[in-house]
mmCIF file of C-alpha atoms in Angstrom:
data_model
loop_
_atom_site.group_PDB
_atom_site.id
_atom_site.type_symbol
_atom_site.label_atom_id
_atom_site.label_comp_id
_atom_site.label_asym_id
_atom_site.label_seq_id
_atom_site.Cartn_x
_atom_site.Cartn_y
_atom_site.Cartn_z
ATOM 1 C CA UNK V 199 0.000 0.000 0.000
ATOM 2 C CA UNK V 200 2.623 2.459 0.345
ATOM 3 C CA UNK V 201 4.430 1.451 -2.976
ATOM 4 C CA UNK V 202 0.883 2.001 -4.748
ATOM 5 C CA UNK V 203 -0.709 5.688 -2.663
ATOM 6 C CA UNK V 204 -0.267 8.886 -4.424
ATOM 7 C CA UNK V 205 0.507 10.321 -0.586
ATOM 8 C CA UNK V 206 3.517 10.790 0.527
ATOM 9 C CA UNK V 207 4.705 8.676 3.290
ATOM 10 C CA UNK V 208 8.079 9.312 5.360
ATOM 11 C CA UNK V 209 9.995 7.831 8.065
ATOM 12 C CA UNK V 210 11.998 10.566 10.248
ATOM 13 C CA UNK V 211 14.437 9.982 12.801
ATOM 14 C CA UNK V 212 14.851 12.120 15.874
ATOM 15 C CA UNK V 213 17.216 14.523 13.933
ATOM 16 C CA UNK V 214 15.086 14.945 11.180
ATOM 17 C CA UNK V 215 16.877 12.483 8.664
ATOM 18 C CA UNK V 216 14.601 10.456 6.569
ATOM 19 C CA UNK V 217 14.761 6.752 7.295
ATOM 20 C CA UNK V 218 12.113 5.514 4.903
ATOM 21 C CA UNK V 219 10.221 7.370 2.211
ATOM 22 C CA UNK V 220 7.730 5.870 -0.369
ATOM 23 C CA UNK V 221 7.884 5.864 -4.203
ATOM 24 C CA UNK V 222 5.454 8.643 -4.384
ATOM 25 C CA UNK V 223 7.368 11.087 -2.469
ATOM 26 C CA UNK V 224 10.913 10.381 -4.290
ATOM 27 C CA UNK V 225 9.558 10.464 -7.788
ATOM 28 C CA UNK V 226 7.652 13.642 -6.532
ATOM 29 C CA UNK V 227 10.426 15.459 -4.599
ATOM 30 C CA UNK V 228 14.279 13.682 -5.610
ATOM 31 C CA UNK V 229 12.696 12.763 -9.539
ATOM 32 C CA UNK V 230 13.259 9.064 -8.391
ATOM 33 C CA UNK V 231 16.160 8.976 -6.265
ATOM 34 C CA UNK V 232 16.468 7.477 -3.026
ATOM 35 C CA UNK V 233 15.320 9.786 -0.175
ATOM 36 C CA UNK V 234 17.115 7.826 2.577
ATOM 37 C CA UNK V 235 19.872 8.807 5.043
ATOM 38 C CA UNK V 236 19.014 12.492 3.584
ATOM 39 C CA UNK V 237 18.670 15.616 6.066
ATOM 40 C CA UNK V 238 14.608 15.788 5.525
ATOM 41 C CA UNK V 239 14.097 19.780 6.149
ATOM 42 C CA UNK V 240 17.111 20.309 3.206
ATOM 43 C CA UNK V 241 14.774 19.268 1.020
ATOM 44 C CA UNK V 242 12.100 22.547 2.102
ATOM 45 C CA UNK V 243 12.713 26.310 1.981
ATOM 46 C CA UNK V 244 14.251 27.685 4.771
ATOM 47 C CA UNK V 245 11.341 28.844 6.697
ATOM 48 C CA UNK V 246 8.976 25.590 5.855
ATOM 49 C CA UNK V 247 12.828 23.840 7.908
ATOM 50 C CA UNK V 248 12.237 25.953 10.845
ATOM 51 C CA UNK V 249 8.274 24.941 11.142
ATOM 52 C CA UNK V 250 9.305 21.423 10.303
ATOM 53 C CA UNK V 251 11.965 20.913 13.071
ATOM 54 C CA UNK V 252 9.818 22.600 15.616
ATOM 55 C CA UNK V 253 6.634 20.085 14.564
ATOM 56 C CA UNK V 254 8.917 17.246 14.825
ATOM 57 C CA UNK V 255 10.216 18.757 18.565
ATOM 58 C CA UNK V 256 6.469 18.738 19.419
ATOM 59 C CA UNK V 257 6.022 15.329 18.185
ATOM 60 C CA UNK V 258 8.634 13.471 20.103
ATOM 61 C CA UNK V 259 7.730 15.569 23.137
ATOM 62 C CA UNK V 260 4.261 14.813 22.600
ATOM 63 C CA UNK V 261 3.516 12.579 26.087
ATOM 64 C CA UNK V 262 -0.411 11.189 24.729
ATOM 65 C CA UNK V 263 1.144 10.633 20.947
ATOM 66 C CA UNK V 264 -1.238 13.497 19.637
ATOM 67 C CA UNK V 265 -0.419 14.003 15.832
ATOM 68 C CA UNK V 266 0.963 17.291 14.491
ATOM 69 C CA UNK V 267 0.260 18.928 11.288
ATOM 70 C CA UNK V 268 2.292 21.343 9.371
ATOM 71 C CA UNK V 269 2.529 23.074 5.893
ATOM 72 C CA UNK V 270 5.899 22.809 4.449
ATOM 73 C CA UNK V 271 7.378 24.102 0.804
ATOM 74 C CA UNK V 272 9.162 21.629 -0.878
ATOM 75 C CA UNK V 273 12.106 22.711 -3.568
ATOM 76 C CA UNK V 274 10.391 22.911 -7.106
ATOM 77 C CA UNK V 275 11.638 23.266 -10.691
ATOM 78 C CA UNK V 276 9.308 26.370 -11.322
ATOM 79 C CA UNK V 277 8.093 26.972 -7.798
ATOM 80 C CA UNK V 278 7.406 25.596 -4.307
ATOM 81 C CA UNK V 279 5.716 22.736 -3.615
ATOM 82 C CA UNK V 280 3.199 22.620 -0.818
ATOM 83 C CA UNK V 281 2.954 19.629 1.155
ATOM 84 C CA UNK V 282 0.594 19.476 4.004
ATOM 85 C CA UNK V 283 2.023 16.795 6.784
ATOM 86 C CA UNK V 284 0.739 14.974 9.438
ATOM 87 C CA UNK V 285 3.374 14.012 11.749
ATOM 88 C CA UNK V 286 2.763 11.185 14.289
ATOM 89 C CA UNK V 287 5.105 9.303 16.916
ATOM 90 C CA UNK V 288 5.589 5.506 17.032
ATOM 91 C CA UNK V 289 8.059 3.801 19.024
ATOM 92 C CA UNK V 290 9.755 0.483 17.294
ATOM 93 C CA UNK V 291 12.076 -1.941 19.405
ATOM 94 C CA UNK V 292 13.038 -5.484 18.785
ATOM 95 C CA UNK V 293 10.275 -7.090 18.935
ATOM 96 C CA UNK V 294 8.532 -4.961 16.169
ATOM 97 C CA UNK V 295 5.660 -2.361 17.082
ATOM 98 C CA UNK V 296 6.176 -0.437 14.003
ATOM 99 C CA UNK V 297 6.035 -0.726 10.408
ATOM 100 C CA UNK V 298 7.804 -3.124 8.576
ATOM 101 C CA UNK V 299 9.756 -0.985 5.584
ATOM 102 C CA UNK V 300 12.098 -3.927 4.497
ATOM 103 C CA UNK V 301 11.436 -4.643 0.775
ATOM 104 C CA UNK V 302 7.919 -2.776 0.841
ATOM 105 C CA UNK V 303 10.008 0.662 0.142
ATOM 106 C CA UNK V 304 13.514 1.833 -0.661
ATOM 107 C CA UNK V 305 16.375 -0.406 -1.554
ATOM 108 C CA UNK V 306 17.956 -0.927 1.316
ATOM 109 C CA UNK V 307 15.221 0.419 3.709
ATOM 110 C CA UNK V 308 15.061 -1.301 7.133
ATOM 111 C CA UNK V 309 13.120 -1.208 10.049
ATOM 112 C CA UNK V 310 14.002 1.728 12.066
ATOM 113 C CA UNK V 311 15.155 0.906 15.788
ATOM 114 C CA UNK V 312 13.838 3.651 18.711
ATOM 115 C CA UNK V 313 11.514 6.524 18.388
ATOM 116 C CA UNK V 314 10.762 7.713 14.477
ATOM 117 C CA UNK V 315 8.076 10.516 13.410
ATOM 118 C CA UNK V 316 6.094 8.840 10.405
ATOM 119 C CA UNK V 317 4.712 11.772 8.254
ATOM 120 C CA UNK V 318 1.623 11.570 6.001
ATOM 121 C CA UNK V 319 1.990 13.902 3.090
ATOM 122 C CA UNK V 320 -0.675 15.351 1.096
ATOM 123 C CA UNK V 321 0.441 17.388 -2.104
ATOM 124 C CA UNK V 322 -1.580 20.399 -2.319
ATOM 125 C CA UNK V 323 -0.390 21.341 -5.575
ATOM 126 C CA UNK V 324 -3.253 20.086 -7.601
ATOM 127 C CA UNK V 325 -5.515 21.818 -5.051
ATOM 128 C CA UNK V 326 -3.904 25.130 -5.409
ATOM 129 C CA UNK V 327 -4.131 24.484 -9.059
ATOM 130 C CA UNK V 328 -8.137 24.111 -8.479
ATOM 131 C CA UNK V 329 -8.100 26.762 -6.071
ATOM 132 C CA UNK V 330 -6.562 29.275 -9.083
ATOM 133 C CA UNK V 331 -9.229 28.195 -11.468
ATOM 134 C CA UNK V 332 -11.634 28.931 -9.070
ATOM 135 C CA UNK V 333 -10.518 32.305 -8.493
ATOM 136 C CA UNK V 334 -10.152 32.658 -12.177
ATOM 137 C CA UNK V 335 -13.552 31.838 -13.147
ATOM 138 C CA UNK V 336 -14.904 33.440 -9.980
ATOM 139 C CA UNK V 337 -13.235 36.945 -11.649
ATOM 140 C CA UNK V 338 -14.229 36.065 -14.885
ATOM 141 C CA UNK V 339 -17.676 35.914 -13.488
ATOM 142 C CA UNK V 340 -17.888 39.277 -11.738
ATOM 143 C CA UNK V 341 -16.291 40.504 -14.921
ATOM 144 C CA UNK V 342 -19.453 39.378 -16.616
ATOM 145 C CA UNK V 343 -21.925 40.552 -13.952
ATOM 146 C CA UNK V 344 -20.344 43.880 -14.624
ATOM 147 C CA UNK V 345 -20.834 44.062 -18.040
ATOM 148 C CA UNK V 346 -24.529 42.524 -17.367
ATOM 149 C CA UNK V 347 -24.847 45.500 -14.996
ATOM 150 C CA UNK V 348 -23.415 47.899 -17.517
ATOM 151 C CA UNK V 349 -25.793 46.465 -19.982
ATOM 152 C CA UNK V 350 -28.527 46.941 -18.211
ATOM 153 C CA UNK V 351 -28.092 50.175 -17.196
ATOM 154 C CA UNK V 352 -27.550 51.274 -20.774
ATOM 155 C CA UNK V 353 -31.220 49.414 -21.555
ATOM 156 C CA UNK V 354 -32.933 51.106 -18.819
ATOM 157 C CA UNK V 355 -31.374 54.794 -19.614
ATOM 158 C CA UNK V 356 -32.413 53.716 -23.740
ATOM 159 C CA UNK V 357 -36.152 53.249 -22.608
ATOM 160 C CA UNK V 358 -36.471 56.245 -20.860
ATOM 161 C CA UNK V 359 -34.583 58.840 -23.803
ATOM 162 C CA UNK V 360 -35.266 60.255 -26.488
ATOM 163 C CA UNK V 361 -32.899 58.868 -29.158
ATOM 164 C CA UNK V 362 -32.095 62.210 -31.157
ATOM 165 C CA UNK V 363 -32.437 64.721 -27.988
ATOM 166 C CA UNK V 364 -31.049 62.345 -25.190
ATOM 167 C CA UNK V 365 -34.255 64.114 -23.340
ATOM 168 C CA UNK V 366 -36.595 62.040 -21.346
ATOM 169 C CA UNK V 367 -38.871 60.159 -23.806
ATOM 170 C CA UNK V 368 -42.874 61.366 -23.227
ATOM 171 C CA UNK V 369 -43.956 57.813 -21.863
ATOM 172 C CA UNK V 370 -41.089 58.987 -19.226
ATOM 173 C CA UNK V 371 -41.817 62.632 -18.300
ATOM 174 C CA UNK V 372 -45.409 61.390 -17.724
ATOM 175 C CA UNK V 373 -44.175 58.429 -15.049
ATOM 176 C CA UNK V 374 -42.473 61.114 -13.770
ATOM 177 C CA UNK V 375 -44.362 64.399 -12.949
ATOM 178 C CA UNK V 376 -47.603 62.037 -11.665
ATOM 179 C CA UNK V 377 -45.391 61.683 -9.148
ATOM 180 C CA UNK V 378 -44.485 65.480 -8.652
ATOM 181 C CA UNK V 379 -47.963 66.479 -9.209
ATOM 182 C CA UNK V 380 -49.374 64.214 -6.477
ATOM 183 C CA UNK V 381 -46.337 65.563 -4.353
ATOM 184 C CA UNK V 382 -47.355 69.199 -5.185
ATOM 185 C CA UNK V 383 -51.425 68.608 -4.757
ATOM 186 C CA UNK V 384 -50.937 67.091 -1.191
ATOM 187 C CA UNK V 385 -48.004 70.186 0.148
ATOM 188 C CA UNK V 386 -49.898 72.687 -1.543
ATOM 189 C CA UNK V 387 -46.863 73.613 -3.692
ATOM 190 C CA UNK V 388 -47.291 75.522 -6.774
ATOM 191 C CA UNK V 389 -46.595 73.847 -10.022
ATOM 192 C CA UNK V 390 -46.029 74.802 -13.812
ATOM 193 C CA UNK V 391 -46.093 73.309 -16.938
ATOM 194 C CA UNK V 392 -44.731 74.184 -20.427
ATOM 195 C CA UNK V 393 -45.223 73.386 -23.960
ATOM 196 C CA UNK V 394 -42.454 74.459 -25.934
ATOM 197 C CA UNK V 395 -42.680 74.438 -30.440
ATOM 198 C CA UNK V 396 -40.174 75.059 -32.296
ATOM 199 C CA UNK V 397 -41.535 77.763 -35.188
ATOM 200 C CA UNK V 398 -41.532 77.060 -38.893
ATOM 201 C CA UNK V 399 -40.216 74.012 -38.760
ATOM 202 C CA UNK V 400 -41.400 72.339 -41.853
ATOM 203 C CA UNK V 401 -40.368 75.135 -43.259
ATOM 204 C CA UNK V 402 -36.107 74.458 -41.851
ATOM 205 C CA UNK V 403 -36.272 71.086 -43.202
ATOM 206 C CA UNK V 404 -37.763 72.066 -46.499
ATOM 207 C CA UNK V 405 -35.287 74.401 -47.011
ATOM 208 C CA UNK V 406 -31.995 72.691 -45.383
ATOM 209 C CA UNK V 407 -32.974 69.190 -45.280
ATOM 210 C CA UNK V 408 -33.967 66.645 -42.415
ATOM 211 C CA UNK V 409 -30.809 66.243 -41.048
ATOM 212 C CA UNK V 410 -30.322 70.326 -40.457
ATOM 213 C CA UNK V 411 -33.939 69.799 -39.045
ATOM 214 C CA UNK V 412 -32.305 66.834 -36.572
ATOM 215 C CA UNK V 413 -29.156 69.282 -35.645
ATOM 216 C CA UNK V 414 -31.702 71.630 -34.548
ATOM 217 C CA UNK V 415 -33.743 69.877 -32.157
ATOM 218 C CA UNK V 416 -30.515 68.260 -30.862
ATOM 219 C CA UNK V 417 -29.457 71.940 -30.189
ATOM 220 C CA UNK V 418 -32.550 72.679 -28.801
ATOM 221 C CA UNK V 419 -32.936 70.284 -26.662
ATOM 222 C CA UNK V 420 -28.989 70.817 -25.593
ATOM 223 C CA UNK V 421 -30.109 74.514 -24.666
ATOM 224 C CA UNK V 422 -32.885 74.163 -23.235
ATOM 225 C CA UNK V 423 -31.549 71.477 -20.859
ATOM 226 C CA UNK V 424 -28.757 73.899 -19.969
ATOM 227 C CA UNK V 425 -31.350 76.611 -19.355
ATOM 228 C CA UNK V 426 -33.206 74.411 -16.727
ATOM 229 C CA UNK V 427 -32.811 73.553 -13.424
ATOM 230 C CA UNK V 428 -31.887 70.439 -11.804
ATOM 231 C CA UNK V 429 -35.283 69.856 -10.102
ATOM 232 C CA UNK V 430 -37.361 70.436 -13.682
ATOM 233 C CA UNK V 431 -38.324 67.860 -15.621
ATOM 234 C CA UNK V 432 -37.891 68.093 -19.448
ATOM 235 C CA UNK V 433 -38.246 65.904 -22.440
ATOM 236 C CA UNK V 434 -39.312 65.799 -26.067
ATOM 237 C CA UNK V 435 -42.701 65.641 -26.512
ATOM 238 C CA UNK V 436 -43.144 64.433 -30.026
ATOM 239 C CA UNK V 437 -41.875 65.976 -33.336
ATOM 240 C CA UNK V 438 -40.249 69.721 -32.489
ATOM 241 C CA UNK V 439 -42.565 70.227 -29.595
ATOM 242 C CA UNK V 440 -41.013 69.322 -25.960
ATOM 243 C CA UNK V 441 -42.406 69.941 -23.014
ATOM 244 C CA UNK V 442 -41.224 70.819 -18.809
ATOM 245 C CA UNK V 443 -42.610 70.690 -15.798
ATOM 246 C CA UNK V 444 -41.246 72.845 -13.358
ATOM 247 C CA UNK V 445 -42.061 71.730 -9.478
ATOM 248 C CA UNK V 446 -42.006 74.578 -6.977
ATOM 249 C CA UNK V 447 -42.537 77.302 -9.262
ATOM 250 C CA UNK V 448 -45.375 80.168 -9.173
ATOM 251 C CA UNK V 449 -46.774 81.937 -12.135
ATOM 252 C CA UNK V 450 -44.288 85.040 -12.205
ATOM 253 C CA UNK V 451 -41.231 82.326 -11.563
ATOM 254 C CA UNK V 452 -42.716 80.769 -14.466
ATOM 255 C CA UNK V 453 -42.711 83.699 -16.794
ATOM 256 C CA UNK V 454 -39.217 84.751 -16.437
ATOM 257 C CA UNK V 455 -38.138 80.965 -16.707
ATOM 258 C CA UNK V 456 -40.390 81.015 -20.430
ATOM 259 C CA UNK V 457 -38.640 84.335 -21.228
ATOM 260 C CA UNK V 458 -35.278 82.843 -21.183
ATOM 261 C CA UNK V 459 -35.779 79.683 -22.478
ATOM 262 C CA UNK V 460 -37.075 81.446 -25.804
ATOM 263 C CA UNK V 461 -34.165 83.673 -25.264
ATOM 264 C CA UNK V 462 -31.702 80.785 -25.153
ATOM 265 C CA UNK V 463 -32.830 79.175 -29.162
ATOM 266 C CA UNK V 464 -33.410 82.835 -30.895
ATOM 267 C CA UNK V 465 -30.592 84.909 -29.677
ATOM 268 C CA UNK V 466 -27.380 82.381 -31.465
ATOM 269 C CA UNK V 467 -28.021 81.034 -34.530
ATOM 270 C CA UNK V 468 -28.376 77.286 -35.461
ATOM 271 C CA UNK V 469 -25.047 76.555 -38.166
ATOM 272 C CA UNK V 470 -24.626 72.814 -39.785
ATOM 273 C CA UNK V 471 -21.749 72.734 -42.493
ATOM 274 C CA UNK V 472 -23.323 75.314 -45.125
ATOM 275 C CA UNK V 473 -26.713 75.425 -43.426
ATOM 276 C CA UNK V 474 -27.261 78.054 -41.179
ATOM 277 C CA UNK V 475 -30.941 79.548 -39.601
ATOM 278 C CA UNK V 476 -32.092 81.471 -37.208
ATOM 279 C CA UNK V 477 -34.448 79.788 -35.117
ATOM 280 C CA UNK V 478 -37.413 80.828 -32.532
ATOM 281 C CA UNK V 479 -40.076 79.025 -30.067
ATOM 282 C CA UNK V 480 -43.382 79.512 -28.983
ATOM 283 C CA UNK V 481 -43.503 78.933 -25.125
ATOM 284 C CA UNK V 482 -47.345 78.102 -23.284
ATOM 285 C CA UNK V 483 -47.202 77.898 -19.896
ATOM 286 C CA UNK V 484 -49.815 77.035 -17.022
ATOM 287 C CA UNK V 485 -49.623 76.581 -13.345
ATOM 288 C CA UNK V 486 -51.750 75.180 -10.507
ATOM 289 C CA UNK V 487 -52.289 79.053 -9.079
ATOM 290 C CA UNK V 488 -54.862 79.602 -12.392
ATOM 291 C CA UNK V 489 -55.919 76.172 -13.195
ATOM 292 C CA UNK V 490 -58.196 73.976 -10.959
ATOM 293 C CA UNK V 491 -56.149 71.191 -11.480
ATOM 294 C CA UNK V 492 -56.970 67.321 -10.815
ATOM 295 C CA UNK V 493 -54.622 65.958 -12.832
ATOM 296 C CA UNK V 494 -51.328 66.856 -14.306
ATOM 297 C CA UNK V 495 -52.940 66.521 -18.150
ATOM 298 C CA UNK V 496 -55.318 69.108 -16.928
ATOM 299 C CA UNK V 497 -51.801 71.569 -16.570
ATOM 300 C CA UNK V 498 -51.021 70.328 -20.094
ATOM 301 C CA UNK V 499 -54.283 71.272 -22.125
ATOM 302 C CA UNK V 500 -54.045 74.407 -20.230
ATOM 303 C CA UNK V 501 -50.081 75.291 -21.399
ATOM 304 C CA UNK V 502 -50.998 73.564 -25.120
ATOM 305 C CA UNK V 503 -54.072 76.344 -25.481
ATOM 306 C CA UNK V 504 -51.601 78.756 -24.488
ATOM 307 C CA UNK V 505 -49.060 77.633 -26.903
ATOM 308 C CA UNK V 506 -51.458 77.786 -29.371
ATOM 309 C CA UNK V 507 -52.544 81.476 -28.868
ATOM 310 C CA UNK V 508 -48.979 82.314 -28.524
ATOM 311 C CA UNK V 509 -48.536 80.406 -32.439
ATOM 312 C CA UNK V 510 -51.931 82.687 -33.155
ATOM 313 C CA UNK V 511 -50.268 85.875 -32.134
ATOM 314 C CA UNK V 512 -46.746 85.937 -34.054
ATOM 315 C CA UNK V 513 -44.974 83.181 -32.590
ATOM 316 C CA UNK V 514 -41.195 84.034 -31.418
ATOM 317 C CA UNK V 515 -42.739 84.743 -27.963
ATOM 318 C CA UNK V 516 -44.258 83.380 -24.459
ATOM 319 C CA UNK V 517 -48.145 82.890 -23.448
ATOM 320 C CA UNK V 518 -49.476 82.681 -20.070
ATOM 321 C CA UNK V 519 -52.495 80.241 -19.864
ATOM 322 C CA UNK V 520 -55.784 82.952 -20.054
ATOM 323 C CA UNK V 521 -58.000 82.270 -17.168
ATOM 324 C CA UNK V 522 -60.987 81.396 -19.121
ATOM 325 C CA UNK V 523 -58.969 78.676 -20.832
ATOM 326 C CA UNK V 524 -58.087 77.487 -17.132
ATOM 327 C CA UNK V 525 -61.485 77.381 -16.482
ATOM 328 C CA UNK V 526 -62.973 75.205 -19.586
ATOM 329 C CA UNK V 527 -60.070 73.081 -19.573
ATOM 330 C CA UNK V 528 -60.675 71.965 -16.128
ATOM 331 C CA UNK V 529 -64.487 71.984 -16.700
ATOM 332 C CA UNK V 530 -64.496 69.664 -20.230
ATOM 333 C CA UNK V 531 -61.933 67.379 -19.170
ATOM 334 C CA UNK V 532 -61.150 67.028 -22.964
ATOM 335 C CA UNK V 533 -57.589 65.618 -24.387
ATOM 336 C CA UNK V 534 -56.757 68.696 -25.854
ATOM 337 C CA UNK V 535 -56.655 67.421 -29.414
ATOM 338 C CA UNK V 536 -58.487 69.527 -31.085
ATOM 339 C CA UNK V 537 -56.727 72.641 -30.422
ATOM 340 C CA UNK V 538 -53.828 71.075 -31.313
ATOM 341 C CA UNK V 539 -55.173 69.960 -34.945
ATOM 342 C CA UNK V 540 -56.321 73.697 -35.254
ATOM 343 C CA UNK V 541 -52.436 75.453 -34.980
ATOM 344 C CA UNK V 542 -51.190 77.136 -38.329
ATOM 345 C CA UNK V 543 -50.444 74.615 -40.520
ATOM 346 C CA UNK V 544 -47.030 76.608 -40.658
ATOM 347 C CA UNK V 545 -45.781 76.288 -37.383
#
């Protein structure tokens, strides 16, 4: 049995020298040659000799013959070799308590005479080996989750932008400011909302071509964003019109924050390659101060009338919500549409 285990099984002396060691541990550690007569903690780094000697010290002195276990580095082509040991005492006279070694081991090997340490030697190269691929895969897999995560992210921030503006998307903004509005309703907060057109614009991309048209709503959107603040809530609305919803924000706020976002798109002009235009929006604005609202859509139809008196009366400029338009918005309840298919063809 010990010419056949893959363990490694050793026969120490009191001094450490090896008295007996099996075929596994000489064609593992000596590539074949004979281990015996050979100073046993030579054949480990220096500081795996020091924890060696002082296991076998603890093992002879050992008065109930408990075992002792130790991690030692054996010398290695490309690097160490860890063993793990388990070092026991046995005591072998004449009449033979021990284990017989004669022809079972070594050439030469005898049975030892005294006190010997037999070690038990379990190469944990194989399992460091397993251990590193764990690791390995282990890394490889957290890589992954990250890019999963990454992924993922990217998905969730598509679904929610606008592709051309990098705004919020409508189906968005709306999942949004129900929130705000609710919010706003139950503090008693004030609360705007604005529909913002860009003017003429059928005419821009008649003239300059859809992809001027594209440069200009990216710019738009780009300045508008800029001219916001952190707390509003702004996205494209569909074709050139976007829309914002601005929480904590009265009526006169709201006028001054209109004013400057038309400022922002008419006073620098819009310049792709050759194409260059100057371009304006029409601003609508409501607010919970004039309009009776129950719902947030209720602030919409009022800001979309407004934009569409502001379209009515020259364009290039900013419409408060009229209070008679607060008033029959929040009394019909309606969507809104109509108006909307009733604004100069022009735009």
């Amino acid at each position: 049995m010990a010419n056949s285990t893959s363990e490694f099984l050793i026969v120490l002396d009191e001094s450490g020298r090896v008295r007996y060691a099996n075929p596994a541990f000489s064609r593992a550690i000596l590539d074949g040659a004979s281990a015996a007569g050979q100073d046993f903690f030579a054949l480990v780094d220096e500081p795996s000799a020091e924890r060696g000697r002082e296991a076998l010290a603890a093992t002879l002195s050992a008065v109930n013959g408990e075992a002792h276990q130790v991690e030692l580095f054996h010398h290695g082509p490309d690097r160490p070799r860890p063993i793990f040991y388990t070092l026991s005492r046995s005591n072998c006279g004449e009449s033979g308590g021990g284990p017989r070694l004669d022809g079972g081991g070594e050439s030469g090997a005898t049975r030892p005479d005294g006190v010997f340490v037999a070690a038990v030697g379990h190469d944990k190269t194989a399992d460091l080996e397993f251990l590193g691929e764990i690791v390995q895969l282990n890394m490889q897999l957290e890589e992954k989750q990250t890019e999963l995560a990454d992924a993922n992210t990217r998905l969730e921030q598509l679904a929610i932008t606008d592709h051309l503006t990098s705004l919020y998307n409508r189906h968005h903004f709306f999942s949004v400011v129900q929130h705000i509005f609710e919010e706003a309703r139950r503090y008693k907060l004030p609360l705007c909302c604005f529909m913002i057109d860009a003017d003429y614009f059928k005419n821009l991309n008649d003239d300059h071509g859809h992809q001027f048209g594209d440069h200009v709503l990216r710019v738009i959107a780009d300045r508008l964003r800029r001219a916001t603040r952190r707390s509003d809530v702004l996205a494209r609305y569909g074709g050139e019109e976007f829309i914002l919803a601005a929480p904590n924000t009265d009526l006169k706020t709201a006028a001054m924050l209109a004013e400057r976002l038309r400022k922002c798109i008419y006073q620098e002009i819009f310049v792709l390659g050759p194409a260059a235009a100057r371009v304006t929006i029409s601003v609508g604005y409501s607010g919970t101060e004039i309009v009776a609202a129950n719902a947030f859509d209720d602030l919409l139809r009022a800001a979309d009338k407004a934009l569409y008196l502001a379209k009515q009366t020259g364009r290039n400029r900013v419409q408060e919500c009229q209070p008679e338009n607060a008033a029959s918005v929040a009394a019909s309840g309606d969507s809104g549409s109509d108006d909307r298919r009733a604004r100069p063809s022009a735009r």
